[in-house]
mmCIF file of N, CA and C in Angstrom:
data_model
loop_
_atom_site.group_PDB
_atom_site.id
_atom_site.type_symbol
_atom_site.label_atom_id
_atom_site.label_comp_id
_atom_site.label_asym_id
_atom_site.label_seq_id
_atom_site.Cartn_x
_atom_site.Cartn_y
_atom_site.Cartn_z
ATOM 1 N N MET Y 526 0.836 -0.856 -0.040
ATOM 2 C CA MET Y 526 -0.184 0.119 0.367
ATOM 3 C C MET Y 526 0.840 1.321 -0.023
ATOM 4 N N ARG Y 527 0.777 2.118 -0.692
ATOM 5 C CA ARG Y 527 1.381 3.492 -0.842
ATOM 6 C C ARG Y 527 0.394 4.380 -0.278
ATOM 7 N N PHE Y 528 1.151 5.384 0.318
ATOM 8 C CA PHE Y 528 0.620 6.431 0.849
ATOM 9 C C PHE Y 528 1.437 7.488 1.623
ATOM 10 N N SER Y 529 1.236 8.307 1.863
ATOM 11 C CA SER Y 529 2.125 9.875 2.153
ATOM 12 C C SER Y 529 1.164 10.040 3.362
ATOM 13 N N PHE Y 530 2.256 10.810 4.365
ATOM 14 C CA PHE Y 530 1.610 11.454 5.351
ATOM 15 C C PHE Y 530 1.901 12.091 5.973
ATOM 16 N N HIS Y 531 1.282 13.209 6.815
ATOM 17 C CA HIS Y 531 2.096 14.439 7.574
ATOM 18 C C HIS Y 531 1.460 14.193 8.877
ATOM 19 N N ASP Y 532 2.731 14.218 9.756
ATOM 20 C CA ASP Y 532 2.355 14.680 11.510
ATOM 21 C C ASP Y 532 2.013 16.255 11.482
ATOM 22 N N ILE Y 533 1.090 16.160 12.123
ATOM 23 C CA ILE Y 533 0.338 17.306 12.360
ATOM 24 C C ILE Y 533 0.644 17.916 14.003
ATOM 25 N N GLY Y 534 0.879 16.669 14.505
ATOM 26 C CA GLY Y 534 1.567 17.257 15.941
ATOM 27 C C GLY Y 534 0.071 17.323 16.913
ATOM 28 N N GLU Y 535 -0.152 18.160 17.579
ATOM 29 C CA GLU Y 535 -0.865 17.623 18.971
ATOM 30 C C GLU Y 535 -1.742 19.090 18.314
ATOM 31 N N GLN Y 536 -3.020 18.726 18.647
ATOM 32 C CA GLN Y 536 -3.908 19.690 17.803
ATOM 33 C C GLN Y 536 -5.493 19.788 18.713
ATOM 34 N N PRO Y 537 -5.651 20.995 19.299
ATOM 35 C CA PRO Y 537 -7.070 21.124 19.640
ATOM 36 C C PRO Y 537 -8.186 21.065 18.964
ATOM 37 N N LYS Y 538 -9.423 20.575 19.385
ATOM 38 C CA LYS Y 538 -10.443 20.243 19.203
ATOM 39 C C LYS Y 538 -10.987 21.622 18.540
ATOM 40 N N GLY Y 539 -11.278 21.446 17.002
ATOM 41 C CA GLY Y 539 -11.841 22.383 16.207
ATOM 42 C C GLY Y 539 -11.029 22.774 15.414
ATOM 43 N N ALA Y 540 -9.516 22.627 15.480
ATOM 44 C CA ALA Y 540 -8.981 22.781 14.778
ATOM 45 C C ALA Y 540 -9.010 22.541 12.875
ATOM 46 N N GLU Y 541 -9.149 23.714 12.421
ATOM 47 C CA GLU Y 541 -9.351 23.209 10.581
ATOM 48 C C GLU Y 541 -7.846 22.607 10.022
ATOM 49 N N VAL Y 542 -8.346 21.322 9.267
ATOM 50 C CA VAL Y 542 -7.123 20.706 8.376
ATOM 51 C C VAL Y 542 -7.768 21.181 7.043
ATOM 52 N N ILE Y 543 -6.707 21.824 6.378
ATOM 53 C CA ILE Y 543 -7.023 22.170 5.015
ATOM 54 C C ILE Y 543 -5.828 21.320 3.860
ATOM 55 N N VAL Y 544 -6.345 20.425 3.324
ATOM 56 C CA VAL Y 544 -5.484 19.748 2.411
ATOM 57 C C VAL Y 544 -5.841 20.073 1.141
ATOM 58 N N ARG Y 545 -4.770 20.462 0.120
ATOM 59 C CA ARG Y 545 -5.044 20.701 -1.063
ATOM 60 C C ARG Y 545 -3.829 19.745 -1.795
ATOM 61 N N MET Y 546 -4.531 19.197 -3.003
ATOM 62 C CA MET Y 546 -3.887 18.223 -3.621
ATOM 63 C C MET Y 546 -3.930 18.411 -5.042
ATOM 64 N N ARG Y 547 -2.877 17.904 -5.840
ATOM 65 C CA ARG Y 547 -2.681 18.457 -7.263
ATOM 66 C C ARG Y 547 -2.104 16.682 -7.955
ATOM 67 N N GLY Y 548 -3.012 16.043 -8.772
ATOM 68 C CA GLY Y 548 -3.004 15.175 -9.623
ATOM 69 C C GLY Y 548 -4.400 14.505 -9.288
ATOM 70 N N SER Y 549 -3.804 13.001 -9.056
ATOM 71 C CA SER Y 549 -4.983 12.081 -9.041
ATOM 72 C C SER Y 549 -6.197 12.390 -7.706
ATOM 73 N N SER Y 550 -7.070 11.774 -7.748
ATOM 74 C CA SER Y 550 -8.290 11.962 -6.509
ATOM 75 C C SER Y 550 -7.819 11.001 -5.742
ATOM 76 N N ALA Y 551 -7.572 11.338 -4.378
ATOM 77 C CA ALA Y 551 -7.268 10.281 -3.288
ATOM 78 C C ALA Y 551 -8.001 9.967 -2.223
ATOM 79 N N ASN Y 552 -7.975 8.947 -1.003
ATOM 80 C CA ASN Y 552 -8.470 9.480 0.358
ATOM 81 C C ASN Y 552 -7.622 10.184 0.814
ATOM 82 N N VAL Y 553 -8.294 11.183 1.868
ATOM 83 C CA VAL Y 553 -7.961 12.086 2.966
ATOM 84 C C VAL Y 553 -8.242 11.632 3.907
ATOM 85 N N LEU Y 554 -7.328 11.468 4.786
ATOM 86 C CA LEU Y 554 -7.901 11.068 5.934
ATOM 87 C C LEU Y 554 -6.923 11.471 7.579
ATOM 88 N N LEU Y 555 -8.030 11.823 8.500
ATOM 89 C CA LEU Y 555 -7.583 12.660 9.455
ATOM 90 C C LEU Y 555 -7.892 11.441 10.477
ATOM 91 N N LEU Y 556 -6.225 11.190 11.203
ATOM 92 C CA LEU Y 556 -6.684 10.113 11.963
ATOM 93 C C LEU Y 556 -5.542 10.222 13.458
ATOM 94 N N ASP Y 557 -5.943 10.089 14.701
ATOM 95 C CA ASP Y 557 -5.275 9.986 15.853
ATOM 96 C C ASP Y 557 -4.381 9.182 15.622
ATOM 97 N N GLN Y 558 -3.493 9.037 16.851
ATOM 98 C CA GLN Y 558 -2.101 8.016 16.712
ATOM 99 C C GLN Y 558 -2.452 6.559 16.903
ATOM 100 N N ALA Y 559 -3.522 6.515 17.908
ATOM 101 C CA ALA Y 559 -3.762 5.248 17.796
ATOM 102 C C ALA Y 559 -4.647 4.637 16.537
ATOM 103 N N ASN Y 560 -5.229 5.026 15.847
ATOM 104 C CA ASN Y 560 -6.273 4.812 14.715
ATOM 105 C C ASN Y 560 -4.920 4.935 13.419
ATOM 106 N N PHE Y 561 -3.625 6.035 13.675
ATOM 107 C CA PHE Y 561 -2.826 5.787 12.566
ATOM 108 C C PHE Y 561 -1.973 4.462 12.661
ATOM 109 N N ALA Y 562 -1.468 4.158 13.613
ATOM 110 C CA ALA Y 562 -1.105 2.854 13.828
ATOM 111 C C ALA Y 562 -1.530 1.782 13.515
ATOM 112 N N LEU Y 563 -3.148 1.773 13.554
ATOM 113 C CA LEU Y 563 -4.150 0.687 13.155
ATOM 114 C C LEU Y 563 -3.911 0.511 11.493
ATOM 115 N N TYR Y 564 -4.071 1.994 11.007
ATOM 116 C CA TYR Y 564 -3.960 2.123 9.618
ATOM 117 C C TYR Y 564 -2.592 1.419 8.944
ATOM 118 N N ARG Y 565 -1.874 1.596 9.391
ATOM 119 C CA ARG Y 565 -0.083 0.957 9.172
ATOM 120 C C ARG Y 565 -0.006 -0.174 9.268
ATOM 121 N N SER Y 566 -0.787 -0.996 10.223
ATOM 122 C CA SER Y 566 -0.418 -2.281 10.089
ATOM 123 C C SER Y 566 -1.847 -3.190 9.734
ATOM 124 N N GLY Y 567 -2.682 -2.482 8.931
ATOM 125 C CA GLY Y 567 -3.656 -3.058 8.144
ATOM 126 C C GLY Y 567 -4.941 -3.333 8.919
ATOM 127 N N GLY Y 568 -4.685 -3.314 10.580
ATOM 128 C CA GLY Y 568 -6.229 -3.141 10.983
ATOM 129 C C GLY Y 568 -7.333 -2.335 10.773
ATOM 130 N N PRO Y 569 -7.969 -2.420 11.467
ATOM 131 C CA PRO Y 569 -9.565 -1.721 11.275
ATOM 132 C C PRO Y 569 -9.121 -0.308 12.161
ATOM 133 N N PHE Y 570 -9.656 0.815 11.494
ATOM 134 C CA PHE Y 570 -9.118 1.874 11.832
ATOM 135 C C PHE Y 570 -10.256 2.676 11.943
ATOM 136 N N VAL Y 571 -10.773 4.231 12.458
ATOM 137 C CA VAL Y 571 -11.668 4.930 12.451
ATOM 138 C C VAL Y 571 -10.984 6.302 12.253
ATOM 139 N N PHE Y 572 -11.518 7.150 11.363
ATOM 140 C CA PHE Y 572 -10.981 8.330 10.754
ATOM 141 C C PHE Y 572 -12.082 9.379 10.552
ATOM 142 N N THR Y 573 -11.997 10.556 10.066
ATOM 143 C CA THR Y 573 -12.564 11.704 9.766
ATOM 144 C C THR Y 573 -11.950 11.944 8.314
ATOM 145 N N GLY Y 574 -13.146 12.139 7.133
ATOM 146 C CA GLY Y 574 -12.629 12.320 5.791
ATOM 147 C C GLY Y 574 -13.152 11.387 4.983
ATOM 148 N N GLY Y 575 -12.145 10.697 3.926
ATOM 149 C CA GLY Y 575 -12.709 9.728 2.901
ATOM 150 C C GLY Y 575 -12.100 10.313 1.521
ATOM 151 N N PHE Y 576 -12.715 9.467 0.471
ATOM 152 C CA PHE Y 576 -12.296 9.657 -0.569
ATOM 153 C C PHE Y 576 -12.469 11.115 -1.479
ATOM 154 N N GLN Y 577 -11.535 11.986 -1.933
ATOM 155 C CA GLN Y 577 -11.753 13.334 -2.278
ATOM 156 C C GLN Y 577 -11.469 13.268 -3.644
ATOM 157 N N ARG Y 578 -12.821 14.135 -4.349
ATOM 158 C CA ARG Y 578 -12.218 14.323 -5.855
ATOM 159 C C ARG Y 578 -11.556 15.963 -6.281
ATOM 160 N N ARG Y 579 -12.318 16.639 -5.332
ATOM 161 C CA ARG Y 579 -11.876 18.475 -5.378
ATOM 162 C C ARG Y 579 -11.141 18.856 -4.294
ATOM 163 N N THR Y 580 -10.653 19.645 -4.496
ATOM 164 C CA THR Y 580 -9.559 20.248 -3.246
ATOM 165 C C THR Y 580 -9.642 21.972 -3.520
ATOM 166 N N PRO Y 581 -9.810 22.382 -2.360
ATOM 167 C CA PRO Y 581 -9.016 21.812 -1.060
ATOM 168 C C PRO Y 581 -10.223 21.137 -0.641
ATOM 169 N N VAL Y 582 -9.498 20.271 0.638
ATOM 170 C CA VAL Y 582 -10.465 19.619 1.409
ATOM 171 C C VAL Y 582 -9.941 19.986 2.567
ATOM 172 N N THR Y 583 -11.556 20.393 3.783
ATOM 173 C CA THR Y 583 -11.484 20.748 4.817
ATOM 174 C C THR Y 583 -11.706 19.750 6.124
ATOM 175 N N LEU Y 584 -11.015 19.572 7.118
ATOM 176 C CA LEU Y 584 -11.469 18.574 7.703
ATOM 177 C C LEU Y 584 -11.532 19.203 9.064
ATOM 178 N N GLU Y 585 -12.078 18.671 10.489
ATOM 179 C CA GLU Y 585 -12.139 19.285 11.547
ATOM 180 C C GLU Y 585 -11.776 18.348 12.679
ATOM 181 N N VAL Y 586 -10.535 19.117 13.177
ATOM 182 C CA VAL Y 586 -10.037 18.071 14.324
ATOM 183 C C VAL Y 586 -11.191 17.585 15.504
ATOM 184 N N PRO Y 587 -11.444 16.148 15.672
ATOM 185 C CA PRO Y 587 -12.844 16.174 16.485
ATOM 186 C C PRO Y 587 -13.058 16.000 18.108
ATOM 187 N N GLU Y 588 -11.293 16.071 18.286
ATOM 188 C CA GLU Y 588 -10.865 16.336 20.036
ATOM 189 C C GLU Y 588 -9.482 16.764 19.694
ATOM 190 N N ASP Y 589 -9.179 16.932 21.046
ATOM 191 C CA ASP Y 589 -7.751 17.782 21.404
ATOM 192 C C ASP Y 589 -6.773 16.149 21.412
ATOM 193 N N GLY Y 590 -5.896 16.021 20.775
ATOM 194 C CA GLY Y 590 -4.919 15.129 20.816
ATOM 195 C C GLY Y 590 -3.627 15.331 19.770
ATOM 196 N N HIS Y 591 -2.887 14.369 19.622
ATOM 197 C CA HIS Y 591 -1.937 14.071 18.054
ATOM 198 C C HIS Y 591 -2.810 13.835 16.973
ATOM 199 N N TRP Y 592 -2.388 14.283 15.898
ATOM 200 C CA TRP Y 592 -3.181 14.073 14.673
ATOM 201 C C TRP Y 592 -2.567 13.475 13.591
ATOM 202 N N TYR Y 593 -2.727 13.136 12.472
ATOM 203 C CA TYR Y 593 -1.724 12.437 11.587
ATOM 204 C C TYR Y 593 -2.856 12.557 10.211
ATOM 205 N N VAL Y 594 -2.515 13.524 9.127
ATOM 206 C CA VAL Y 594 -3.122 13.445 7.712
ATOM 207 C C VAL Y 594 -2.351 12.758 6.864
ATOM 208 N N VAL Y 595 -3.552 11.329 6.260
ATOM 209 C CA VAL Y 595 -2.983 10.681 5.546
ATOM 210 C C VAL Y 595 -3.454 10.792 3.884
ATOM 211 N N ILE Y 596 -2.508 10.546 2.757
ATOM 212 C CA ILE Y 596 -3.337 11.078 1.564
ATOM 213 C C ILE Y 596 -2.612 9.485 0.982
ATOM 214 N N ASP Y 597 -4.150 8.680 0.531
ATOM 215 C CA ASP Y 597 -3.763 7.331 -0.042
ATOM 216 C C ASP Y 597 -4.736 7.294 -1.699
ATOM 217 N N LEU Y 598 -4.110 6.577 -2.292
ATOM 218 C CA LEU Y 598 -4.668 6.563 -3.464
ATOM 219 C C LEU Y 598 -5.666 5.410 -3.545
ATOM 220 N N GLY Y 599 -5.844 4.547 -2.322
ATOM 221 C CA GLY Y 599 -6.514 3.577 -2.506
ATOM 222 C C GLY Y 599 -6.166 2.615 -3.195
ATOM 223 N N GLY Y 600 -5.151 2.223 -3.464
ATOM 224 C CA GLY Y 600 -4.890 1.005 -4.459
ATOM 225 C C GLY Y 600 -4.753 1.030 -5.820
ATOM 226 N N PHE Y 601 -5.511 2.350 -6.176
ATOM 227 C CA PHE Y 601 -5.192 2.557 -7.656
ATOM 228 C C PHE Y 601 -4.408 3.084 -7.922
ATOM 229 N N LYS Y 602 -3.770 3.470 -9.373
ATOM 230 C CA LYS Y 602 -2.882 3.715 -10.059
ATOM 231 C C LYS Y 602 -3.002 5.276 -10.273
ATOM 232 N N GLY Y 603 -1.969 6.108 -10.026
ATOM 233 C CA GLY Y 603 -1.982 7.503 -10.023
ATOM 234 C C GLY Y 603 -0.931 8.038 -9.523
ATOM 235 N N LYS Y 604 -0.968 9.510 -9.258
ATOM 236 C CA LYS Y 604 0.108 10.207 -8.610
ATOM 237 C C LYS Y 604 -0.578 11.253 -8.009
ATOM 238 N N THR Y 605 -0.386 11.848 -6.224
ATOM 239 C CA THR Y 605 -0.937 12.951 -6.031
ATOM 240 C C THR Y 605 0.242 13.541 -5.375
ATOM 241 N N ARG Y 606 0.006 14.925 -5.204
ATOM 242 C CA ARG Y 606 0.634 15.800 -4.428
ATOM 243 C C ARG Y 606 -0.273 16.125 -3.308
ATOM 244 N N GLY Y 607 0.044 16.446 -1.989
ATOM 245 C CA GLY Y 607 -0.251 17.273 -0.788
ATOM 246 C C GLY Y 607 0.189 18.455 -0.455
ATOM 247 N N SER Y 608 -0.415 19.141 0.040
ATOM 248 C CA SER Y 608 0.153 20.156 1.019
ATOM 249 C C SER Y 608 -1.120 20.533 2.120
ATOM 250 N N VAL Y 609 -0.329 20.240 3.472
ATOM 251 C CA VAL Y 609 -1.626 20.631 4.823
ATOM 252 C C VAL Y 609 -1.437 21.873 5.216
ATOM 253 N N GLU Y 610 -2.331 22.372 5.532
ATOM 254 C CA GLU Y 610 -2.475 23.434 6.582
ATOM 255 C C GLU Y 610 -2.858 23.332 7.917
ATOM 256 N N VAL Y 611 -2.987 23.675 9.175
ATOM 257 C CA VAL Y 611 -3.545 23.707 10.138
ATOM 258 C C VAL Y 611 -4.057 25.176 10.543
ATOM 259 N N ILE Y 612 -5.295 25.343 10.800
ATOM 260 C CA ILE Y 612 -5.295 26.517 11.448
ATOM 261 C C ILE Y 612 -6.334 26.375 12.693
ATOM 262 N N SER Y 613 -5.741 26.971 14.035
ATOM 263 C CA SER Y 613 -6.417 26.705 15.181
ATOM 264 C C SER Y 613 -7.436 27.273 15.249
ATOM 265 N N PRO Y 614 -8.192 26.662 16.231
ATOM 266 C CA PRO Y 614 -9.641 27.446 16.545
ATOM 267 C C PRO Y 614 -9.386 29.378 17.047
ATOM 268 N N GLY Y 615 -10.271 30.152 16.389
ATOM 269 C CA GLY Y 615 -9.962 31.458 16.823
ATOM 270 C C GLY Y 615 -8.882 32.164 16.156
ATOM 271 N N GLU Y 616 -8.043 31.438 15.133
ATOM 272 C CA GLU Y 616 -7.043 31.645 14.586
ATOM 273 C C GLU Y 616 -7.274 32.119 12.828
ATOM 274 N N THR Y 617 -6.881 33.273 12.106
ATOM 275 C CA THR Y 617 -6.701 33.380 10.690
ATOM 276 C C THR Y 617 -5.565 32.811 10.017
ATOM 277 N N GLU Y 618 -4.492 32.670 10.655
ATOM 278 C CA GLU Y 618 -3.546 32.201 9.875
ATOM 279 C C GLU Y 618 -2.950 30.658 10.092
ATOM 280 N N SER Y 619 -2.346 29.808 9.215
ATOM 281 C CA SER Y 619 -2.030 28.257 9.700
ATOM 282 C C SER Y 619 -0.892 28.325 10.591
ATOM 283 N N VAL Y 620 -0.620 27.101 11.434
ATOM 284 C CA VAL Y 620 0.610 27.070 12.448
ATOM 285 C C VAL Y 620 1.027 25.730 11.568
ATOM 286 N N VAL Y 621 0.706 25.096 11.015
ATOM 287 C CA VAL Y 621 1.506 24.147 10.600
ATOM 288 C C VAL Y 621 1.610 24.161 9.258
ATOM 289 N N LYS Y 622 2.406 23.557 7.909
ATOM 290 C CA LYS Y 622 2.671 23.617 6.744
ATOM 291 C C LYS Y 622 3.418 22.834 6.453
ATOM 292 N N ALA Y 623 2.767 21.495 5.714
ATOM 293 C CA ALA Y 623 3.814 20.666 5.372
ATOM 294 C C ALA Y 623 3.212 20.220 3.549
ATOM 295 N N GLU Y 624 4.072 19.948 2.986
ATOM 296 C CA GLU Y 624 3.669 19.040 1.392
ATOM 297 C C GLU Y 624 4.618 17.979 1.353
ATOM 298 N N THR Y 625 4.199 16.967 0.438
ATOM 299 C CA THR Y 625 4.464 15.752 0.258
ATOM 300 C C THR Y 625 3.848 15.405 -1.084
ATOM 301 N N GLY Y 626 4.262 14.235 -1.664
ATOM 302 C CA GLY Y 626 3.794 13.303 -2.790
ATOM 303 C C GLY Y 626 3.806 11.962 -2.632
ATOM 304 N N SER Y 627 2.951 11.533 -3.544
ATOM 305 C CA SER Y 627 2.531 9.925 -3.065
ATOM 306 C C SER Y 627 4.086 9.519 -3.601
ATOM 307 N N GLY Y 628 4.989 9.950 -4.026
ATOM 308 C CA GLY Y 628 6.336 8.895 -4.172
ATOM 309 C C GLY Y 628 7.354 9.553 -3.464
ATOM 310 N N SER Y 629 7.111 10.405 -2.739
ATOM 311 C CA SER Y 629 8.285 10.750 -1.958
ATOM 312 C C SER Y 629 8.749 10.115 -1.025
ATOM 313 N N ARG Y 630 10.007 10.027 -0.576
ATOM 314 C CA ARG Y 630 10.234 9.184 0.317
ATOM 315 C C ARG Y 630 10.455 9.591 1.902
ATOM 316 N N ALA Y 631 10.123 11.104 2.037
ATOM 317 C CA ALA Y 631 9.829 11.313 3.615
ATOM 318 C C ALA Y 631 8.477 11.099 3.522
ATOM 319 N N GLY Y 632 8.118 10.624 4.998
ATOM 320 C CA GLY Y 632 6.660 10.472 5.157
ATOM 321 C C GLY Y 632 5.976 9.410 4.295
ATOM 322 N N ALA Y 633 6.113 8.755 3.540
ATOM 323 C CA ALA Y 633 5.806 7.803 2.727
ATOM 324 C C ALA Y 633 6.165 6.324 3.189
ATOM 325 N N ALA Y 634 5.311 5.675 2.743
ATOM 326 C CA ALA Y 634 5.541 3.777 2.978
ATOM 327 C C ALA Y 634 4.374 3.365 2.071
ATOM 328 N N ARG Y 635 4.927 2.237 2.067
ATOM 329 C CA ARG Y 635 4.622 1.162 0.882
ATOM 330 C C ARG Y 635 3.794 0.002 1.688
#
């Protein structure tokens, strides 16, 4: 399984995660630490998000905690690049910015 991920760290409930993609449609998933570990091991996991055809994708952090954004092609062929911004509740500028592609080595797994 190929995917790329962004570790967006500790985020408060209500933070806005904005994902912009270029390339193929993909699954955009927001996972806490426990569910990210389950996702990587192939076990059942709980997430916010899903298959996205349009960008930007906006997801809301459902509770305080450590979070990851996963961009996954779902087993289909294609390439996509994604950038992630996080805006804390009550803020107007992002506090976390990251960019990666489905083929990059940093933050990517197979």
